[in-house]
Short mmCIF file of C-alpha atoms and ligand atoms in Angstrom, two decimals:
data_model
loop_
_atom_site.label_atom_id
_atom_site.label_comp_id
_atom_site.label_asym_id
_atom_site.label_seq_id
_atom_site.Cartn_x
_atom_site.Cartn_y
_atom_site.Cartn_z
CA UNK A 1 56.45 29.66 27.04
CA UNK A 2 54.98 26.44 28.48
CA UNK A 3 52.58 26.26 31.41
CA UNK A 4 55.25 25.13 33.88
CA UNK A 5 57.39 28.18 33.08
CA UNK A 6 54.36 30.45 33.40
CA UNK A 7 53.58 29.01 36.83
CA UNK A 8 57.22 29.27 37.95
CA UNK A 9 57.22 32.91 36.86
CA UNK A 10 54.04 33.58 38.83
CA UNK A 11 55.59 32.04 41.91
CA UNK A 12 58.75 34.15 41.40
CA UNK A 13 56.56 37.26 41.11
CA UNK A 14 54.67 36.27 44.27
CA UNK A 15 57.94 35.85 46.17
CA UNK A 16 59.28 39.17 44.91
CA UNK A 17 56.03 40.93 45.91
CA UNK A 18 56.13 39.29 49.33
CA UNK A 19 59.79 40.30 49.81
CA UNK A 20 59.09 43.90 48.77
CA UNK A 21 56.09 44.07 51.13
CA UNK A 22 58.26 42.74 53.97
CA UNK A 23 60.92 45.36 53.18
CA UNK A 24 58.34 48.16 53.22
CA UNK A 25 56.96 46.93 56.55
CA UNK A 26 60.51 46.72 57.98
CA UNK A 27 61.23 50.29 56.77
CA UNK A 28 58.12 51.56 58.53
CA UNK A 29 58.94 49.69 61.73
CA UNK A 30 62.46 51.21 61.66
CA UNK A 31 61.06 54.73 61.17
CA UNK A 32 58.70 54.23 64.15
CA UNK A 33 61.49 52.79 66.32
CA UNK A 34 63.85 55.67 65.38
CA UNK A 35 61.23 58.25 66.34
CA UNK A 36 60.49 56.46 69.64
CA UNK A 37 64.24 56.39 70.43
CA UNK A 38 64.61 60.11 69.62
CA UNK A 39 61.62 60.96 71.84
CA UNK A 40 63.03 58.83 74.66
CA UNK A 41 66.40 60.57 74.38
CA UNK A 42 64.74 64.01 74.58
CA UNK A 43 62.82 62.85 77.65
CA UNK A 44 66.01 61.54 79.25
CA UNK A 45 67.79 64.88 78.69
CA UNK A 46 64.84 66.77 80.14
CA UNK A 47 64.99 64.67 83.32
CA UNK A 48 68.78 65.08 83.50
CA UNK A 49 68.34 68.84 83.35
CA UNK A 50 65.56 68.78 85.97
CA UNK A 51 67.77 66.75 88.27
CA UNK A 52 70.64 69.16 87.81
CA UNK A 53 68.36 72.14 88.58
CA UNK A 54 66.76 70.54 91.65
CA UNK A 55 67.94 71.11 95.23
CA UNK A 56 69.49 68.03 96.88
CA UNK A 57 66.46 67.47 99.17
CA UNK A 58 64.11 66.82 96.17
CA UNK A 59 66.54 64.58 94.26
CA UNK A 60 64.86 61.25 94.90
CA UNK A 61 61.73 61.83 92.83
CA UNK A 62 63.66 63.26 89.85
CA UNK A 63 66.31 60.58 90.06
CA UNK A 64 63.60 57.90 89.80
CA UNK A 65 62.00 59.66 86.82
CA UNK A 66 65.42 59.92 85.14
CA UNK A 67 66.10 56.23 85.76
CA UNK A 68 62.74 55.29 84.20
CA UNK A 69 63.44 57.55 81.17
CA UNK A 70 66.91 56.03 80.73
CA UNK A 71 65.40 52.56 80.80
CA UNK A 72 62.82 53.54 78.16
CA UNK A 73 65.59 55.00 76.00
CA UNK A 74 67.64 51.82 76.32
CA UNK A 75 64.60 49.72 75.32
CA UNK A 76 63.86 51.99 72.36
CA UNK A 77 67.48 51.89 71.21
CA UNK A 78 67.45 48.10 71.30
CA UNK A 79 64.21 48.07 69.30
CA UNK A 80 65.77 50.48 66.81
CA UNK A 81 68.83 48.22 66.36
CA UNK A 82 66.64 45.16 65.85
CA UNK A 83 64.49 47.06 63.32
CA UNK A 84 67.63 48.23 61.49
CA UNK A 85 68.92 44.65 61.24
CA UNK A 86 65.56 43.57 59.87
CA UNK A 87 65.68 46.31 57.23
CA UNK A 88 69.10 45.01 56.11
CA UNK A 89 67.80 41.44 55.93
CA UNK A 90 64.62 42.34 54.03
CA UNK A 91 66.52 44.58 51.55
CA UNK A 92 68.85 41.65 50.80
CA UNK A 93 65.88 39.25 50.50
CA UNK A 94 64.00 41.61 48.14
CA UNK A 95 67.11 42.01 45.94
CA UNK A 96 67.59 38.24 45.82
CA UNK A 97 63.89 37.66 44.98
CA UNK A 98 64.01 40.24 42.17
CA UNK A 99 67.27 38.77 40.83
CA UNK A 100 65.63 35.31 40.82
CA UNK A 101 62.62 36.69 38.97
CA UNK A 102 64.79 38.49 36.39
CA UNK A 103 66.85 35.32 35.76
CA UNK A 104 63.67 33.33 35.14
CA UNK A 105 62.01 35.99 32.99
CA UNK A 106 64.85 37.16 30.72
CA UNK A 107 65.22 33.97 28.60
CA UNK A 108 61.52 34.09 27.70
CA UNK A 109 60.63 37.70 27.05
CA UNK A 110 61.98 41.15 26.32
CA UNK A 111 62.20 43.91 28.93
CA UNK A 112 62.22 43.73 32.70
CA UNK A 113 59.91 41.81 35.04
CA UNK A 114 61.04 43.66 38.17
CA UNK A 115 59.74 46.93 39.62
CA UNK A 116 56.25 47.11 41.14
CA UNK A 117 54.22 48.15 38.09
CA UNK A 118 56.14 45.94 35.69
CA UNK A 119 55.72 42.92 38.00
CA UNK A 120 51.96 43.50 38.12
CA UNK A 121 51.75 43.83 34.34
CA UNK A 122 53.73 40.63 33.73
CA UNK A 123 51.62 38.75 36.32
CA UNK A 124 48.37 40.03 34.77
CA UNK A 125 49.48 38.90 31.31
CA UNK A 126 50.46 35.45 32.56
CA UNK A 127 47.21 35.03 34.50
CA UNK A 128 45.11 36.02 31.47
CA UNK A 129 46.94 33.48 29.34
CA UNK A 130 46.42 30.74 31.93
CA UNK A 131 42.71 31.57 32.30
CA UNK A 132 42.31 31.10 28.57
CA UNK A 133 43.65 27.52 28.72
CA UNK A 134 41.38 25.78 31.27
CA UNK A 135 42.31 22.20 30.37
CA UNK A 136 46.05 22.85 30.74
CA UNK A 137 45.45 24.73 33.98
CA UNK A 138 43.43 21.82 35.39
CA UNK A 139 46.12 19.34 34.30
CA UNK A 140 48.83 21.43 35.97
CA UNK A 141 46.93 21.74 39.28
CA UNK A 142 47.53 19.37 42.17
CA UNK A 143 44.10 20.03 43.68
CA UNK A 144 41.08 22.09 42.65
CA UNK A 145 38.70 23.38 45.30
CA UNK A 146 35.32 24.33 43.93
CA UNK A 147 33.48 26.53 46.43
CA UNK A 148 29.79 25.85 46.03
CA UNK A 149 26.93 27.65 47.74
CA UNK A 150 24.57 25.45 45.70
CA UNK A 151 23.32 28.68 44.08
CA UNK A 152 22.89 29.24 40.35
CA UNK A 153 26.36 30.65 39.74
CA UNK A 154 28.08 27.87 41.69
CA UNK A 155 26.01 25.40 39.72
CA UNK A 156 27.09 26.67 36.30
CA UNK A 157 30.70 27.03 37.46
CA UNK A 158 30.63 23.44 38.74
CA UNK A 159 29.18 22.19 35.48
CA UNK A 160 31.93 23.89 33.47
CA UNK A 161 34.74 22.74 35.74
CA UNK A 162 33.45 19.16 35.89
CA UNK A 163 33.20 19.09 32.09
CA UNK A 164 36.72 20.46 31.61
CA UNK A 165 38.14 18.15 34.29
CA UNK A 166 36.50 15.14 32.58
CA UNK A 167 38.01 16.21 29.24
CA UNK A 168 41.40 16.63 30.92
CA UNK A 169 41.04 13.26 32.70
CA UNK A 170 41.47 14.99 36.07
CA UNK A 171 38.10 14.70 37.86
CA UNK A 172 39.83 13.17 40.88
CA UNK A 173 41.59 16.49 41.54
CA UNK A 174 38.31 18.30 42.25
CA UNK A 175 36.91 18.75 45.75
CA UNK A 176 33.57 20.53 46.02
CA UNK A 177 33.51 22.55 49.25
CA UNK A 178 30.25 23.79 50.73
CA UNK A 179 30.11 26.01 53.83
CA UNK A 180 27.00 25.00 55.70
CA UNK A 181 25.64 27.94 57.68
CA UNK A 182 22.87 25.85 59.21
CA UNK A 183 19.09 26.01 59.22
CA UNK A 184 18.89 29.29 61.12
CA UNK A 185 20.72 31.03 58.27
CA UNK A 186 19.93 29.16 55.07
CA UNK A 187 16.95 27.89 53.15
CA UNK A 188 16.05 24.24 53.73
CA UNK A 189 17.84 21.64 51.62
CA UNK A 190 20.80 23.80 50.52
CA UNK A 191 23.52 21.46 51.80
CA UNK A 192 21.77 18.40 50.36
CA UNK A 193 21.40 20.13 47.02
CA UNK A 194 25.10 21.10 46.95
CA UNK A 195 25.94 17.44 47.54
CA UNK A 196 23.57 16.25 44.80
CA UNK A 197 25.05 18.78 42.38
CA UNK A 198 28.55 17.39 43.07
CA UNK A 199 27.29 13.79 42.89
CA UNK A 200 25.95 14.33 39.41
CA UNK A 201 29.56 14.51 38.18
CA UNK A 202 30.94 11.95 40.65
CA UNK A 203 32.98 14.60 42.46
CA UNK A 204 34.27 14.52 46.05
CA UNK A 205 32.13 16.68 48.35
CA UNK A 206 33.07 18.21 51.70
CA UNK A 207 30.69 20.28 53.82
CA UNK A 208 32.30 22.63 56.33
CA UNK A 209 30.10 23.59 59.27
CA UNK A 210 30.08 27.25 60.27
CA UNK A 211 28.95 26.76 63.87
CA UNK A 212 26.01 28.95 64.71
CA UNK A 213 25.82 30.48 61.23
CA UNK A 214 24.81 34.09 60.75
CA UNK A 215 22.48 34.08 63.74
CA UNK A 216 25.25 32.74 66.02
CA UNK A 217 27.70 35.35 64.73
CA UNK A 218 25.24 38.18 65.39
CA UNK A 219 24.45 36.82 68.88
CA UNK A 220 28.18 36.75 69.65
CA UNK A 221 29.01 40.21 68.28
CA UNK A 222 25.80 41.92 69.31
CA UNK A 223 25.45 43.47 65.85
CA UNK A 224 24.64 42.57 62.27
CA UNK A 225 27.42 42.64 59.69
CA UNK A 226 27.13 45.03 56.74
CA UNK A 227 28.65 45.64 53.33
CA UNK A 228 31.71 47.42 54.74
CA UNK A 229 32.26 44.99 57.64
CA UNK A 230 31.29 41.78 55.91
CA UNK A 231 32.57 39.57 58.69
CA UNK A 232 29.93 36.98 57.89
CA UNK A 233 31.60 35.96 54.63
CA UNK A 234 35.13 35.95 56.01
CA UNK A 235 34.33 34.31 59.36
CA UNK A 236 31.62 31.89 58.30
CA UNK A 237 32.87 30.93 54.86
CA UNK A 238 36.36 31.99 53.77
CA UNK A 239 38.30 31.28 56.96
CA UNK A 240 36.58 27.92 57.44
CA UNK A 241 37.29 26.85 53.87
CA UNK A 242 40.91 28.03 54.08
CA UNK A 243 41.57 25.53 56.87
CA UNK A 244 40.91 22.86 54.26
CA UNK A 245 43.81 24.12 52.15
CA UNK A 246 46.32 23.01 54.75
CA UNK A 247 44.65 19.62 55.10
CA UNK A 248 44.53 19.06 51.34
CA UNK A 249 48.14 20.12 50.77
CA UNK A 250 49.32 17.86 53.61
CA UNK A 251 47.34 14.94 52.14
CA UNK A 252 49.03 15.46 48.75
CA UNK A 253 52.38 14.67 50.44
CA UNK A 254 54.41 16.47 47.75
CA UNK A 255 58.10 17.28 48.12
CA UNK A 256 57.64 20.43 46.03
CA UNK A 257 55.30 23.40 46.12
CA UNK A 258 51.70 22.36 45.35
CA UNK A 259 49.53 24.22 42.86
CA UNK A 260 46.07 24.68 44.34
CA UNK A 261 43.25 26.29 42.42
CA UNK A 262 40.40 27.82 44.38
CA UNK A 263 37.33 28.26 42.19
CA UNK A 264 34.58 30.77 42.97
CA UNK A 265 31.39 31.41 41.00
CA UNK A 266 31.44 35.20 41.21
CA UNK A 267 30.53 37.29 38.16
CA UNK A 268 31.40 40.82 37.02
CA UNK A 269 27.71 41.58 36.43
CA UNK A 270 26.89 41.14 40.14
CA UNK A 271 28.52 44.32 41.46
CA UNK A 272 31.14 46.96 40.77
CA UNK A 273 33.47 45.35 43.30
CA UNK A 274 33.15 41.99 41.57
CA UNK A 275 33.60 43.51 38.12
CA UNK A 276 37.06 44.66 39.24
CA UNK A 277 38.17 41.10 40.04
CA UNK A 278 40.28 39.23 37.51
CA UNK A 279 39.32 35.88 35.96
CA UNK A 280 42.42 34.37 37.57
CA UNK A 281 44.53 35.83 40.38
CA UNK A 282 47.27 34.84 42.81
CA UNK A 283 45.87 34.43 46.31
CA UNK A 284 48.74 36.09 48.15
CA UNK A 285 47.04 35.63 51.52
CA UNK A 286 47.00 31.83 51.45
CA UNK A 287 49.98 31.11 49.16
CA UNK A 288 53.28 30.22 50.76
CA UNK A 289 56.38 28.11 50.10
CA UNK A 290 54.31 24.93 50.29
CA UNK A 291 51.47 26.03 48.00
CA UNK A 292 50.84 28.46 45.21
CA UNK A 293 47.12 29.22 45.42
CA UNK A 294 45.37 30.69 42.40
CA UNK A 295 41.83 32.02 42.64
CA UNK A 296 39.85 31.23 39.53
CA UNK A 297 36.51 32.79 38.55
CA UNK A 298 35.58 30.65 35.55
CA UNK A 299 32.20 32.32 34.92
CA UNK A 300 33.28 35.89 35.67
CA UNK A 301 32.16 37.17 32.25
CA UNK A 302 28.69 35.55 32.19
CA UNK A 303 25.48 37.59 32.42
CA UNK A 304 22.43 36.52 34.46
CA UNK A 305 20.66 35.39 31.32
CA UNK A 306 23.63 33.34 30.17
CA UNK A 307 23.72 31.60 33.55
CA UNK A 308 20.03 30.67 33.27
CA UNK A 309 20.44 29.62 29.65
CA UNK A 310 23.16 27.17 30.67
CA UNK A 311 21.08 25.83 33.56
CA UNK A 312 18.14 25.29 31.18
CA UNK A 313 20.19 23.81 28.36
CA UNK A 314 22.03 21.36 30.63
CA UNK A 315 19.06 20.49 32.85
CA UNK A 316 20.96 21.50 36.00
CA UNK A 317 19.11 21.24 39.31
CA UNK A 318 18.68 24.63 40.98
CA UNK A 319 17.18 25.42 44.38
CA UNK A 320 13.38 26.02 44.49
CA UNK A 321 13.96 29.36 46.23
CA UNK A 322 14.69 30.82 42.79
CA UNK A 323 11.19 29.82 41.69
CA UNK A 324 9.82 32.15 44.36
CA UNK A 325 11.76 34.80 42.39
CA UNK A 326 14.38 35.39 45.04
CA UNK A 327 17.41 36.21 42.89
CA UNK A 328 20.20 34.75 45.05
CA UNK A 329 20.53 31.62 47.13
CA UNK A 330 22.18 33.49 49.98
CA UNK A 331 21.35 33.47 53.69
CA UNK A 332 17.55 33.67 54.11
CA UNK A 333 18.07 37.22 55.36
CA UNK A 334 21.24 38.43 53.70
CA UNK A 335 22.61 41.73 54.97
CA UNK A 336 23.40 42.69 51.38
CA UNK A 337 19.91 42.02 49.99
CA UNK A 338 17.62 44.86 48.96
CA UNK A 339 14.36 45.70 50.74
CA UNK A 340 12.03 44.04 48.21
CA UNK A 341 14.07 40.81 48.21
CA UNK A 342 13.95 40.74 52.02
CA UNK A 343 10.18 41.26 51.94
CA UNK A 344 9.86 38.33 49.55
CA UNK A 345 12.11 36.23 51.80
CA UNK A 346 9.81 36.91 54.77
CA UNK A 347 6.80 35.85 52.67
CA UNK A 348 8.60 32.71 51.53
CA UNK A 349 9.41 31.87 55.17
CA UNK A 350 5.71 32.18 56.00
CA UNK A 351 4.71 30.07 53.00
CA UNK A 352 7.19 27.35 54.05
CA UNK A 353 6.20 27.57 57.73
CA UNK A 354 9.71 28.68 58.79
CA UNK A 355 9.80 30.78 62.00
CA UNK A 356 12.98 32.62 60.94
CA UNK A 357 11.56 36.10 60.33
CA UNK A 358 10.21 36.31 63.87
CA UNK A 359 13.45 34.89 65.27
CA UNK A 360 15.57 37.53 63.55
CA UNK A 361 13.13 40.24 64.56
CA UNK A 362 13.38 39.14 68.19
CA UNK A 363 17.18 39.13 67.98
CA UNK A 364 17.18 42.60 66.44
CA UNK A 365 15.06 43.93 69.32
CA UNK A 366 17.15 42.15 71.96
CA UNK A 367 20.57 43.40 70.82
CA UNK A 368 19.22 46.85 69.90
CA UNK A 369 20.92 46.83 66.49
CA UNK A 370 19.03 47.13 63.20
CA UNK A 371 19.39 44.41 60.61
CA UNK A 372 20.44 47.06 58.07
CA UNK A 373 21.16 50.74 58.48
CA UNK A 374 18.42 51.60 55.96
CA UNK A 375 15.72 49.29 57.36
CA UNK A 376 14.99 47.08 60.31
CA UNK A 377 13.69 43.55 59.92
CA UNK A 378 10.59 44.72 61.77
CA UNK A 379 9.99 47.17 58.83
CA UNK A 380 10.47 44.34 56.37
CA UNK A 381 7.99 42.11 58.20
CA UNK A 382 5.47 44.94 58.35
CA UNK A 383 5.68 45.44 54.59
CA UNK A 384 5.44 41.68 53.96
CA UNK A 385 2.26 41.56 56.09
CA UNK A 386 0.78 44.48 54.15
CA UNK A 387 1.40 42.75 50.80
CA UNK A 388 0.03 39.43 52.09
CA UNK A 389 -3.14 41.20 53.23
CA UNK A 390 -3.61 42.51 49.66
CA UNK A 391 -2.37 39.59 47.59
CA UNK A 392 -2.57 36.56 49.85
CA UNK A 393 0.29 34.12 50.47
CA UNK A 394 3.21 33.73 48.08
CA UNK A 395 2.83 30.95 45.52
CA UNK A 396 5.17 29.54 42.87
CA UNK A 397 5.63 26.59 40.56
CA UNK A 398 8.70 24.56 39.67
CA UNK A 399 10.32 26.25 36.69
CA UNK A 400 9.13 29.78 37.49
CA UNK A 401 12.72 31.03 37.62
CA UNK A 402 13.33 29.72 34.09
CA UNK A 403 9.96 31.18 32.99
CA UNK A 404 10.90 34.55 34.46
CA UNK A 405 14.33 34.62 32.80
CA UNK A 406 13.81 32.74 29.53
CA UNK A 407 10.07 32.65 28.88
CA UNK A 408 7.32 30.01 29.01
CA UNK A 409 8.68 27.92 26.17
CA UNK A 410 11.91 27.14 28.02
CA UNK A 411 10.20 25.63 31.08
CA UNK A 412 8.90 22.30 29.70
CA UNK A 413 12.18 21.67 27.97
CA UNK A 414 14.10 22.37 31.19
CA UNK A 415 11.89 20.13 33.31
CA UNK A 416 12.29 17.35 30.74
CA UNK A 417 16.10 17.67 30.74
CA UNK A 418 16.14 17.80 34.54
CA UNK A 419 14.13 14.57 34.74
CA UNK A 420 16.50 12.88 32.27
CA UNK A 421 19.54 13.94 34.27
CA UNK A 422 18.09 12.65 37.57
S1 SF4 B 501 24.82 35.44 52.28
FE1 SF4 B 501 24.80 37.58 53.00
S2 SF4 B 501 24.48 37.46 55.21
FE2 SF4 B 501 25.03 35.39 54.51
S3 SF4 B 501 27.23 35.24 54.81
FE3 SF4 B 501 26.93 35.98 52.72
S4 SF4 B 501 26.94 38.23 52.82
FE4 SF4 B 501 26.68 37.44 54.92
#
């Protein structure tokens, strides 16, 4: 089966899934409408009975109530008919989508591709095959969006993608997208670094501004996000970057469905939730008739050490924050960071002369909502002050992150490679 057939099959599976989801939603809406109509009919009968049992002098009030109940019943009945028509339409659409999928699948493989579980299994198999052929996937794509935070994982992902794209002769398809959360959220120089990292491979770079950043979002909502309501990522990063999809697809000017690949540097080793993600997946939320969007995690299987080994071996420029042994280049105060990392972030702010810790502490007090359920930023600052009193200010040297991960011997070699690459 060639790559075009695989992609057509994925699109047929996506359409079938979408049609089945629409049918399920229509079924539910019909059930709700039917119940509402039945309740309205019962209410109407009750008022009819009341009116019949009421002396003539009290008729007016009951007549009005009956009229209102009859109107509600009529509305509900109309809604029920509309919902029923929609069920018929969506059933027909789901059958047609499954027939289309079966017709495409049968010439290439044994067994069925339809039915929920079977569809998922076929899609998973196809996606695994595609993920194992990066050059073909890059050649087949119309545009490749590489989401870069400028952090270590983005850096290694970018290096791999740029190398593959150069081998495939497709570097012009890549757009490096960086969501800039601004200097009240991020460490200094992050946006500039993301741009330099893209420049190294001659790739197009677009920075998307997330107005107000994390601080602005918290001011607006009056509360900090948390792991279960991670609005910061969706509002400040994902939704902003998704707007670009429409712009990029329109600029392609294709008269067929575009294949867009969204690349993210997440890794299984980072968390249980991330370990459950697939190397390649259909983005059903942003795909539509005009674009099939695949989400690709090209470094999903790498460990922390492997990431640092690649950075060292290739002389890739990472952000100095890592040298202060802060493990992620996230927001300065990330709501997902552990207590000790936050303490270190406060100390790094003080060492760099950034007034952010005090600003967040003031915000926390003003809105009356703790930075994290387990600890307030005031607690974090208190602990940072205690450590500073014992140990003095935080210090670090360029290459400390490499030293910490790979040992002393790797540092000189890395700094040499970095200088050569500059
Ligand atoms: S880095 Fe942390 S705080 Fe910042 S947007 Fe991401 S999850 Fe939210």
